[in-house]
XYZ file of C-alpha atoms in Angstrom:
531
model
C -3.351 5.314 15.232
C -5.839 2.771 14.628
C -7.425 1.034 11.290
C -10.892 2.896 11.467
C -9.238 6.851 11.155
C -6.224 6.026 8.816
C -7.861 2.900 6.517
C -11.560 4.077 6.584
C -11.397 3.450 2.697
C -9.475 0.591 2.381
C -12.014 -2.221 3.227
C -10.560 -4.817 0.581
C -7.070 -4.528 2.450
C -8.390 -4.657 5.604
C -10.397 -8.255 4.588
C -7.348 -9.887 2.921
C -5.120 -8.947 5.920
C -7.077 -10.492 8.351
C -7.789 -13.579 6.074
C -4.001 -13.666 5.895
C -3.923 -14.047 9.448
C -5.993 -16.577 9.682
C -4.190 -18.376 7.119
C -0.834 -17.810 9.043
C -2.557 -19.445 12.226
C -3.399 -22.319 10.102
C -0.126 -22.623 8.314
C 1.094 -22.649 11.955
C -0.832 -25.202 13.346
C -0.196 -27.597 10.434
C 3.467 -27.195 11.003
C 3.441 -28.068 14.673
C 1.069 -30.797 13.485
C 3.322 -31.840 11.091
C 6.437 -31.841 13.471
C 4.923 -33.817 15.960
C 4.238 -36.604 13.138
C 7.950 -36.370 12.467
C 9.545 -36.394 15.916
C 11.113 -39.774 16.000
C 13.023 -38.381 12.942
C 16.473 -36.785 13.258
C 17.967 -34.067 11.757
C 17.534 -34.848 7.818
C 13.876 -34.640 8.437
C 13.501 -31.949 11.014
C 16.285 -29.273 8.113
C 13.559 -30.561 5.196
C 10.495 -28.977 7.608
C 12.041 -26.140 8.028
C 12.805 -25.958 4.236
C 9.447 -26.725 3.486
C 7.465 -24.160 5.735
C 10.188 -21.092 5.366
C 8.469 -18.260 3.806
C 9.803 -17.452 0.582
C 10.945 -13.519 0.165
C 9.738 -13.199 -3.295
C 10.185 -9.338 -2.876
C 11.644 -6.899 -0.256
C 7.925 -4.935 -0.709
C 5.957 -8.062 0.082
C 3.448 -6.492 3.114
C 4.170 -9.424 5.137
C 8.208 -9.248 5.333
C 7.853 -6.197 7.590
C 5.269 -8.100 10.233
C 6.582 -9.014 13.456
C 4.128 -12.318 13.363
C 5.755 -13.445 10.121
C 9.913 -12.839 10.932
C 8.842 -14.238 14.414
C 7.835 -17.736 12.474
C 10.825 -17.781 9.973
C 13.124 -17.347 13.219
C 11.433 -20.214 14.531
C 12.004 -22.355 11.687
C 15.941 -21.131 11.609
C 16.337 -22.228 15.294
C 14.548 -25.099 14.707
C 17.545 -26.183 11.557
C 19.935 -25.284 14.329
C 19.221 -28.047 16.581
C 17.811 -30.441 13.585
C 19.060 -33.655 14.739
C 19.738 -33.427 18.921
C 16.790 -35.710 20.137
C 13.254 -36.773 20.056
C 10.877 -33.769 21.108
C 7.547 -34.389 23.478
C 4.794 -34.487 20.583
C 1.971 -35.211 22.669
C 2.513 -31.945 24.722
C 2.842 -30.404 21.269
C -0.559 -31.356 19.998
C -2.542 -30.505 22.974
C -1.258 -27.123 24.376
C -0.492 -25.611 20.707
C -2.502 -27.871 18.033
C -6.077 -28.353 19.638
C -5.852 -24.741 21.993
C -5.085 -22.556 18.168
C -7.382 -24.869 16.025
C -10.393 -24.322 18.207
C -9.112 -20.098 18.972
C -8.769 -20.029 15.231
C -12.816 -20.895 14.930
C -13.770 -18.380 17.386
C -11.654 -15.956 15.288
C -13.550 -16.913 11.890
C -16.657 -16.487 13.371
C -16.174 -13.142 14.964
C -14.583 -11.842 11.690
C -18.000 -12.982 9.742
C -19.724 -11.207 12.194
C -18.139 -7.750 11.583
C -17.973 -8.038 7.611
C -21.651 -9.041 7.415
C -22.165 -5.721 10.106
C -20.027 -3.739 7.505
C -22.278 -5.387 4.432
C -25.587 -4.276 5.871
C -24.390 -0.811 6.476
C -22.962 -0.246 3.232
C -26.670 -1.918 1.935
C -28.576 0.821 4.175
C -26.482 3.898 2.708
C -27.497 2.287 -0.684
C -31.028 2.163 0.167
C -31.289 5.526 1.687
C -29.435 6.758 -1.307
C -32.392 5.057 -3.826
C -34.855 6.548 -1.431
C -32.959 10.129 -2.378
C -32.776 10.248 -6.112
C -36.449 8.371 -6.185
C -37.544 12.000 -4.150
C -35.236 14.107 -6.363
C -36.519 12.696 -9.893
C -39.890 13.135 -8.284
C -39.355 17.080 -7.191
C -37.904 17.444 -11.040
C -41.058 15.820 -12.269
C -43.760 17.660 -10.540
C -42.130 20.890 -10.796
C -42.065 20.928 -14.550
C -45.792 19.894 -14.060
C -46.422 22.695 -12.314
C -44.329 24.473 -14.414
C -46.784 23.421 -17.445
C -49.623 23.883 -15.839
C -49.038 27.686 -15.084
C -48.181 28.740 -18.803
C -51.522 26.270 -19.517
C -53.528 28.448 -16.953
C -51.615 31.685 -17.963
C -52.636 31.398 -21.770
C -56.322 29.896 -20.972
C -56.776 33.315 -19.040
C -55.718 35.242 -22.134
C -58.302 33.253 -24.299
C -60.982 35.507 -25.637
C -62.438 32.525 -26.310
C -62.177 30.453 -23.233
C -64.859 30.213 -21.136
C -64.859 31.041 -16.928
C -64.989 27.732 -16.109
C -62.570 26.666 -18.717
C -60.378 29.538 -16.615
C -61.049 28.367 -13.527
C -60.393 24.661 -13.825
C -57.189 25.805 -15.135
C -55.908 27.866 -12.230
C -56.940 24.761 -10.045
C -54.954 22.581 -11.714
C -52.228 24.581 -11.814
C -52.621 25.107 -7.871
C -52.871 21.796 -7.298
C -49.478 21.088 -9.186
C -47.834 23.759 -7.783
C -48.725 22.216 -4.493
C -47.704 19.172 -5.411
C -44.730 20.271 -6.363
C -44.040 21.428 -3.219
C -44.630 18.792 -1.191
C -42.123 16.946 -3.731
C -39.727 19.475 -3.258
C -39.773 18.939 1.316
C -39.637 15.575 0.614
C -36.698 15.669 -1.181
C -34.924 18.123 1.230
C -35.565 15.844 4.164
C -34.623 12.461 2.148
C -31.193 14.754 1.767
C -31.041 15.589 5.028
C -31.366 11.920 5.904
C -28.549 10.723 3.777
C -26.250 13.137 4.318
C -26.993 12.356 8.332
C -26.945 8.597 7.971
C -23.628 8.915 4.920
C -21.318 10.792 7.983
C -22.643 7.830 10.407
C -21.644 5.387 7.797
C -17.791 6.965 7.262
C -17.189 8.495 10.527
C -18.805 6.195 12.841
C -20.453 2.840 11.490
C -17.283 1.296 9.363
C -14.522 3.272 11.687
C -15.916 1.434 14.777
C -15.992 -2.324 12.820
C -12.668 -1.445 11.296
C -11.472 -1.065 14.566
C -13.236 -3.917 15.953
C -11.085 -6.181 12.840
C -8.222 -4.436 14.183
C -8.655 -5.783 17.930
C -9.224 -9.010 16.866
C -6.196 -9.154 14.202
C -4.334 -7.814 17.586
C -5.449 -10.878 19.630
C -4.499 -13.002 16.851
C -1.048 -11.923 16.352
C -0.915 -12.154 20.165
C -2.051 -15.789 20.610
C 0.323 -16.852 17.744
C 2.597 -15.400 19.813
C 2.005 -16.775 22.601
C 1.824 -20.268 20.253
C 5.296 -19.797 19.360
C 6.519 -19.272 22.845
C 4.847 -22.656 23.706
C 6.577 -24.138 20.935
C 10.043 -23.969 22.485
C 8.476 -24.398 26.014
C 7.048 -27.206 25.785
C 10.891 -28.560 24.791
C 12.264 -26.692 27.500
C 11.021 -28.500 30.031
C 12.586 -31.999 28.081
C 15.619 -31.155 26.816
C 17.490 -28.264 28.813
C 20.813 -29.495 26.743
C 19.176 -27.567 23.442
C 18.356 -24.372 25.864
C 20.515 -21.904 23.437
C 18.369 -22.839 20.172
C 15.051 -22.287 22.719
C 15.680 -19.157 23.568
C 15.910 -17.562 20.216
C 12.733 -19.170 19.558
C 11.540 -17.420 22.927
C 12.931 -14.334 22.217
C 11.235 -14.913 18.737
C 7.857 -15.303 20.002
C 8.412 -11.951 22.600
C 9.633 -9.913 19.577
C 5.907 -10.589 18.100
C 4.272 -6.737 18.358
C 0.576 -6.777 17.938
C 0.222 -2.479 17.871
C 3.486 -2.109 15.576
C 2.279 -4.885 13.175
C -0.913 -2.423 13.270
C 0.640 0.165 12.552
C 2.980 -1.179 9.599
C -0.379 -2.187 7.963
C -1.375 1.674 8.060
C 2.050 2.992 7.223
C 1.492 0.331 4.054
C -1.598 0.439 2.656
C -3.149 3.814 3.912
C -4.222 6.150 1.505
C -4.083 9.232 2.299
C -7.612 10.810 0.405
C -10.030 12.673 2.999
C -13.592 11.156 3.244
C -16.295 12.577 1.063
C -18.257 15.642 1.804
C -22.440 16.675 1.988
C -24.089 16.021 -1.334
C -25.527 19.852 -2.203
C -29.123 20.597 -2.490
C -30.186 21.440 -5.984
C -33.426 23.564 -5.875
C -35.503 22.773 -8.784
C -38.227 25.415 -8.058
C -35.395 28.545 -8.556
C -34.573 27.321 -11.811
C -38.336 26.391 -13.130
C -37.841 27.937 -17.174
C -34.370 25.710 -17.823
C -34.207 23.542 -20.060
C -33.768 19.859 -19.376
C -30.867 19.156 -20.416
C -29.727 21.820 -17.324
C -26.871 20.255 -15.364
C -28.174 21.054 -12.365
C -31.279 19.101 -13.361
C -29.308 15.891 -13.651
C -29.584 12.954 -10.929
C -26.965 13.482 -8.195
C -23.821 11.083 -8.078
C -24.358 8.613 -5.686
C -21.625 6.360 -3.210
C -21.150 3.802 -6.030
C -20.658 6.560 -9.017
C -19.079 8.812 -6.637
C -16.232 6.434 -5.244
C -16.347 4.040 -8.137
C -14.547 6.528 -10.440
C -11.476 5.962 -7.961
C -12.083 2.121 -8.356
C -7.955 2.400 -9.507
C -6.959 4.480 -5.936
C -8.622 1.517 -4.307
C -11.165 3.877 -2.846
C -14.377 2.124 -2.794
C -14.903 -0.239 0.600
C -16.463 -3.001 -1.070
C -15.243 -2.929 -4.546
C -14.563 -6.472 -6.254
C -11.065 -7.847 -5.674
C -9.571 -7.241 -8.729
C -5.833 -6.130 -9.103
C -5.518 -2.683 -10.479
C -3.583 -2.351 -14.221
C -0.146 -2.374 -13.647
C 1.558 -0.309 -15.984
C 5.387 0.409 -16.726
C 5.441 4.204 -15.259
C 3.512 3.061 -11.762
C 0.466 5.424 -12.581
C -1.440 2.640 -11.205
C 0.002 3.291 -7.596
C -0.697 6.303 -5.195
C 1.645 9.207 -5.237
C 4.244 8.601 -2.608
C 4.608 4.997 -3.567
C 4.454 5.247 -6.858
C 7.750 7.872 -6.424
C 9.328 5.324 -4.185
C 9.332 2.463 -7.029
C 10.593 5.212 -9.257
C 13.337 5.597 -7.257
C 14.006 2.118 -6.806
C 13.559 1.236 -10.874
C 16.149 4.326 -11.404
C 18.412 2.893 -8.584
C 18.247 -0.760 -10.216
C 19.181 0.365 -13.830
C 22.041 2.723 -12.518
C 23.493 -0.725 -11.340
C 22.888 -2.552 -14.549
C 24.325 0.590 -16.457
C 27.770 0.923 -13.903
C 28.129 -3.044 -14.890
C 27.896 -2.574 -18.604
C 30.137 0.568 -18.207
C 33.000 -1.686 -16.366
C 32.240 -4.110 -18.836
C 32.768 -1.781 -21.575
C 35.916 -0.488 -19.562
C 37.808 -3.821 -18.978
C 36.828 -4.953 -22.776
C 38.524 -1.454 -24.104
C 41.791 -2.636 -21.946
C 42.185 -5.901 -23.378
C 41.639 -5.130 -26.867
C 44.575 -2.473 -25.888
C 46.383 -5.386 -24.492
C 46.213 -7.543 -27.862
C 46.852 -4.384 -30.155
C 50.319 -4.348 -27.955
C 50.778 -7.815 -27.627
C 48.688 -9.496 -31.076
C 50.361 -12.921 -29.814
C 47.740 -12.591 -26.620
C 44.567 -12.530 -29.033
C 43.100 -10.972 -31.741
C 41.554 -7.090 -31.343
C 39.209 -7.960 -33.476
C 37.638 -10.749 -31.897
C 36.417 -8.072 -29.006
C 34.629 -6.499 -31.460
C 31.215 -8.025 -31.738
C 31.307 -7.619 -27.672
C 32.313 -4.123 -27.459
C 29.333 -3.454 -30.077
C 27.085 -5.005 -28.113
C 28.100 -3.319 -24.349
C 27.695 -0.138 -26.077
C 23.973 -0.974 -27.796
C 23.120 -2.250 -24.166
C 24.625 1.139 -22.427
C 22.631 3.129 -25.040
C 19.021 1.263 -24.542
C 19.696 1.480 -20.623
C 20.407 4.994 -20.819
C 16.885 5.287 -22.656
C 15.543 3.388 -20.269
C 17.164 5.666 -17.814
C 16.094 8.998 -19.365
C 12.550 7.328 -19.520
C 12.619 6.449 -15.790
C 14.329 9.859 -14.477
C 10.874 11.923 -16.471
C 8.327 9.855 -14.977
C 10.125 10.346 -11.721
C 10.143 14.133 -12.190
C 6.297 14.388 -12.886
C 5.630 12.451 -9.069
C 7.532 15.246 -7.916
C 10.479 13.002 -6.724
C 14.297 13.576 -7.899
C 18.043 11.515 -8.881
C 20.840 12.721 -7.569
C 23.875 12.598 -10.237
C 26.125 9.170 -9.810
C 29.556 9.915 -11.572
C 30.992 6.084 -13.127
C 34.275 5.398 -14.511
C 33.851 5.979 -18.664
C 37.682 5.478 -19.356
C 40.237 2.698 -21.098
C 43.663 3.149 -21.710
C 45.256 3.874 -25.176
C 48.497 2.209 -26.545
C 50.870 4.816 -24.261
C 48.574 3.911 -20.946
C 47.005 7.415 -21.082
C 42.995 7.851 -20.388
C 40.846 7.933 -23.349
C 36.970 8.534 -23.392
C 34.893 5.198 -24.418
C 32.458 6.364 -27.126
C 29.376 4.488 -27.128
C 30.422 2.508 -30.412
C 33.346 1.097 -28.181
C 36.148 3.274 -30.188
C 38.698 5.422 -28.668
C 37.641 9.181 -28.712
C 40.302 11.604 -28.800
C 39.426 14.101 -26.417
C 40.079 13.168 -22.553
C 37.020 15.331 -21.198
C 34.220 12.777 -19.734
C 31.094 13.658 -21.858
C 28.779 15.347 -19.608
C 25.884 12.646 -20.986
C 28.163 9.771 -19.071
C 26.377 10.550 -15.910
C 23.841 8.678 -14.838
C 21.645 8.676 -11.597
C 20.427 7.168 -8.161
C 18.696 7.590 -5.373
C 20.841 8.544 -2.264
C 23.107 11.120 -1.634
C 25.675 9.146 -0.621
C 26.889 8.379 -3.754
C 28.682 11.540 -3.765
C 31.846 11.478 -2.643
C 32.548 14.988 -3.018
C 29.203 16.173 -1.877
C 28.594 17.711 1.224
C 25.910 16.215 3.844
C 23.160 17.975 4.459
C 22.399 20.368 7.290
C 19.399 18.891 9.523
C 16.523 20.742 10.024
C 15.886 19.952 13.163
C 15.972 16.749 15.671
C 14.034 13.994 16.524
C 13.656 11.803 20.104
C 12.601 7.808 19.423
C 9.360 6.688 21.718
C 10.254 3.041 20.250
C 12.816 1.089 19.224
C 13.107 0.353 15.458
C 14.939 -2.778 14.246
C 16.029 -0.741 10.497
C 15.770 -4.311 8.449
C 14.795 -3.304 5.077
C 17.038 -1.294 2.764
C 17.098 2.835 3.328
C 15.798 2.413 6.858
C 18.255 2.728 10.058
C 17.941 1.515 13.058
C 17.442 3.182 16.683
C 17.044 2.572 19.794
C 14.361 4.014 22.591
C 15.195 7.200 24.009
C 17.985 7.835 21.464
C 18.150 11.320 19.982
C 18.741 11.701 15.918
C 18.937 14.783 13.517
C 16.405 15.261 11.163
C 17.272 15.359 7.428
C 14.544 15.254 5.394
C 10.707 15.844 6.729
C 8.389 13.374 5.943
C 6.877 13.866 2.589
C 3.394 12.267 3.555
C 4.785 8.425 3.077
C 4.876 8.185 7.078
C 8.724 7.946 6.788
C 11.526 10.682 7.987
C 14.970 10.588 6.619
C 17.439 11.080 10.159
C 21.465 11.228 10.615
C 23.618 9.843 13.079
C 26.432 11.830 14.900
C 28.430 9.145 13.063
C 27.421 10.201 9.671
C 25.189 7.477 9.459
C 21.729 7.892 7.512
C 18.615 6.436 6.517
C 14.767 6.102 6.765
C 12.860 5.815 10.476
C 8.494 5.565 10.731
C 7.179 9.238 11.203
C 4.756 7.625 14.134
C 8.004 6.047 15.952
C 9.585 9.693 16.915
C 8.770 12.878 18.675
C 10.052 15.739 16.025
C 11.481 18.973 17.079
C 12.127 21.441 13.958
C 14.426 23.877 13.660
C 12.675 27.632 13.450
């Protein structure tokens, strides 16, 4: 996979990831700067750098967490605490093979990138022109063609004229010849001005931008592989010092090796792509067939162009050059596409199941100890729980709102919540199960209402539920660390049951012969489904 087929329409993403990259290489290269300044320092100094540079995780859907470049650097700055405080380091070494060599590679880098986004700004300005130079020949061929239009009734009704002379007749037929002529000419202009857009608009999406998209990709692929090889230098140039810290090097080694240009690639795709195909031919709209409509004809009207046509999906990020503006953010994730708008769904339900569960044990142990002081009034006061019981069961009420709000929305992106039971019981004065209404009181009947249930995202929480049969298997070309939450890890060559297909999110849900599950990239296996 590469960045001009699956991000041909996201240009904006493409330009802040590389700027990102850029920034990262600087970031870098003032750290090493940085250290070298500090190297006569010991340990306080050395733990406060690493505190200092260490990328916070503000979220687990932060782009960059899942980038080989990036956990490469915070395992540098982990080994680097490790060791805090051993010896003096070789800065001079420091500042001349890492320092100078990245500063003057990151220049070539900024230059190169200008090059390719000003390429991708004059293409984008010569579909625009060409598409001026269209609607210019179309408003011209609806012009001249009512002319003509006008001109033939004139010439029609002059010839009916009892009281028009030959000439008058004659000059009237001419004119209407000549528009009609006219007219024409308009109307092969136009057709070959459509020809030439349509010709130069499938060079512009299928060759033009594809080719400098892939271009940005080669050189984001050399950067990542140059900071990589930066980061390797980083704990060589101390190997060759101070063999006794050797242990701490090598993680940082085996930091820099686990840097993977292609899969960093391909984790931008699996991100940001969209999905939507590119757009088709505009149609020809032949004026002359449709002479005696009236203006106000749709088919009259002045074709959509690149900017109208893609700017109405300004909110699906469609349009390569838009403005960078971030898109509306609204509570039910409408502002997201499909797949990952189900995905934060799933992840809001999951979040305020938990909160619910907490507020349901809190409601639980508050129903036993107001049991415990009815029993034993020299303990506490019942009454004192009140106020507290009242307000566990206004909070279980608004989150089960909240929840019934959350579980709809998820239902119209076509995703689904499995049923979590929760404990909903307290104990009466003879240490029998009671219900806990929502009002905190004892109910008298010892059936769980059927409302009690609430809802996440994996099947796991089940523990009655059977696992699902897999619909086939699946063979890994790579190896896949499983880091974030839902995803599993696997190594190359090993062979997995598929559970769930992938739903067009590049992810497949796989099994374990040990029962264990979770989420794998689409583009990392070979899949073999069952018939």
């Amino acid at each position: 996979m590469d960045w001009g087929t699956e991000l041909w329409d996201q240009y904006d993403i493409i330009e802040k990831h590389t700027q990102s990259g850029l920034e990262l290489v600087e970031k870098y290269v003032k750290f090493v700067k940085e250290r070298t300044e500090i190297e006569q320092n010991y340990a306080k100094q050395l733990r406060n750098l690493s505190k200092k540079y260490n990328l916070k995780r503000s979220s687990k859907d932060e782009p960059e967490c899942r980038l080989s470049s990036y956990q490469s650097f915070l395992d540098i700055l982990n080994e680097m605490n490790d060791y805090a405080g051993q010896r003096e380091l070789i800065a001079e070494n420091m500042m001349m093979n890492i320092c100078i060599d990245l500063t003057k590679y990151l220049q070539e880098l900024k230059q190169e990138r200008k090059t390719y986004l000003m390429e991708a700004k004059k293409a984008q300005q010569s579909l625009e022109s060409t598409y001026k130079q269209l609607d210019s020949s179309k408003k011209r061929f609806e012009r001249e063609w009512r002319e003509a239009e006008r001109a033939a009734q004139y010439a029609e009704k002059t010839d009916q004229d009892i009281n028009a002379t030959k000439a008058d007749v004659e000059k009237a037929k001419q004119q209407a010849h000549m528009r009609a002529h006219v007219a024409e000419e308009c109307k092969n202009d136009y057709a070959a001005q459509l020809q030439k857009y349509n010709k130069e608009q499938n060079q512009f999406y299928f060759n033009d931008m594809p080719l400098i998209f892939n271009k940005l990709q080669d050189l984001d692929e050399r950067r990542v592989r140059k900071l990589a090889q930066g980061y390797i230098l980083f704990s060589d140039t101390e190997k060759h010092v101070m063999p006794i810290i050797g242990k701490c090097l090598e993680g940082i080694t085996k930091a820099g090796t686990n840097v993977n240009e292609r899969n960093d690639s391909m984790v931008v795709i699996e991100q940001n792509k969209s999905g939507f195909e590119r757009p088709g031919d505009v149609e020809f709209e032949d004026y002359s067939q449709g002479i005696n409509r009236a203006s106000s004809d749709s088919s009259l009207g002045t074709p959509k162009g690149p900017m109208e046509l893609l700017g109405k999906n300004r909110s699906k990020n469609f349009w390569l050059f838009s403005k960078k503006s971030k898109p509306t953010v609204t509570e039910d994730f409408a502002h997201l596409p499909p797949e990952q708008r189900r995905k934060r769904l799933q992840q809001k339900l999951e979040e305020i199941c938990k909160e619910l569960q907490k507020e349901v044990d809190q409601s639980e142990a508050l129903g036993k100890m107001k049991d415990v002081y009815e029993k034993n009034p020299q303990m506490g006061d019942p009454a004192s729980l009140a106020s507290q019981i009242s307000q566990t069961s206004q909070n279980i009420e608004r989150l089960r709102g909240e929840l019934n709000k959350y579980e709809t929305w998820l239902a119209e992106a076509g995703g689904r919540g499995d049923t979590l039971r929760y404990k909903t019981h307290t104990f009466n004065n003879n240490g029998a199960h009671d219900t806990l209404s929502p009002d905190g009181a004892h109910s008298d009947e010892s059936t769980p209402d059927p409302s009690q249930a609430i809802y996440a995202e994996f099947d796991d929480d089940f523990e009655d539920e059977e696992l699902a049969a897999p619909i086939g298997k699946c063979t890994a070309m790579y190896g896949f660390p499983g880091a974030s939450e839902g995803t599993i890890s696997m190594q190359e060559g090993e062979v997995l049951a598929v559970v769930e297909e992938d739903k067009g999110d590049g992810w497949t849900r796989v099994r374990r012969n040990n029962g264990d599950e979770g989420y794998i990239p689409t583009s990392y296996v070979t899949i073999s489904l069952n018939k």
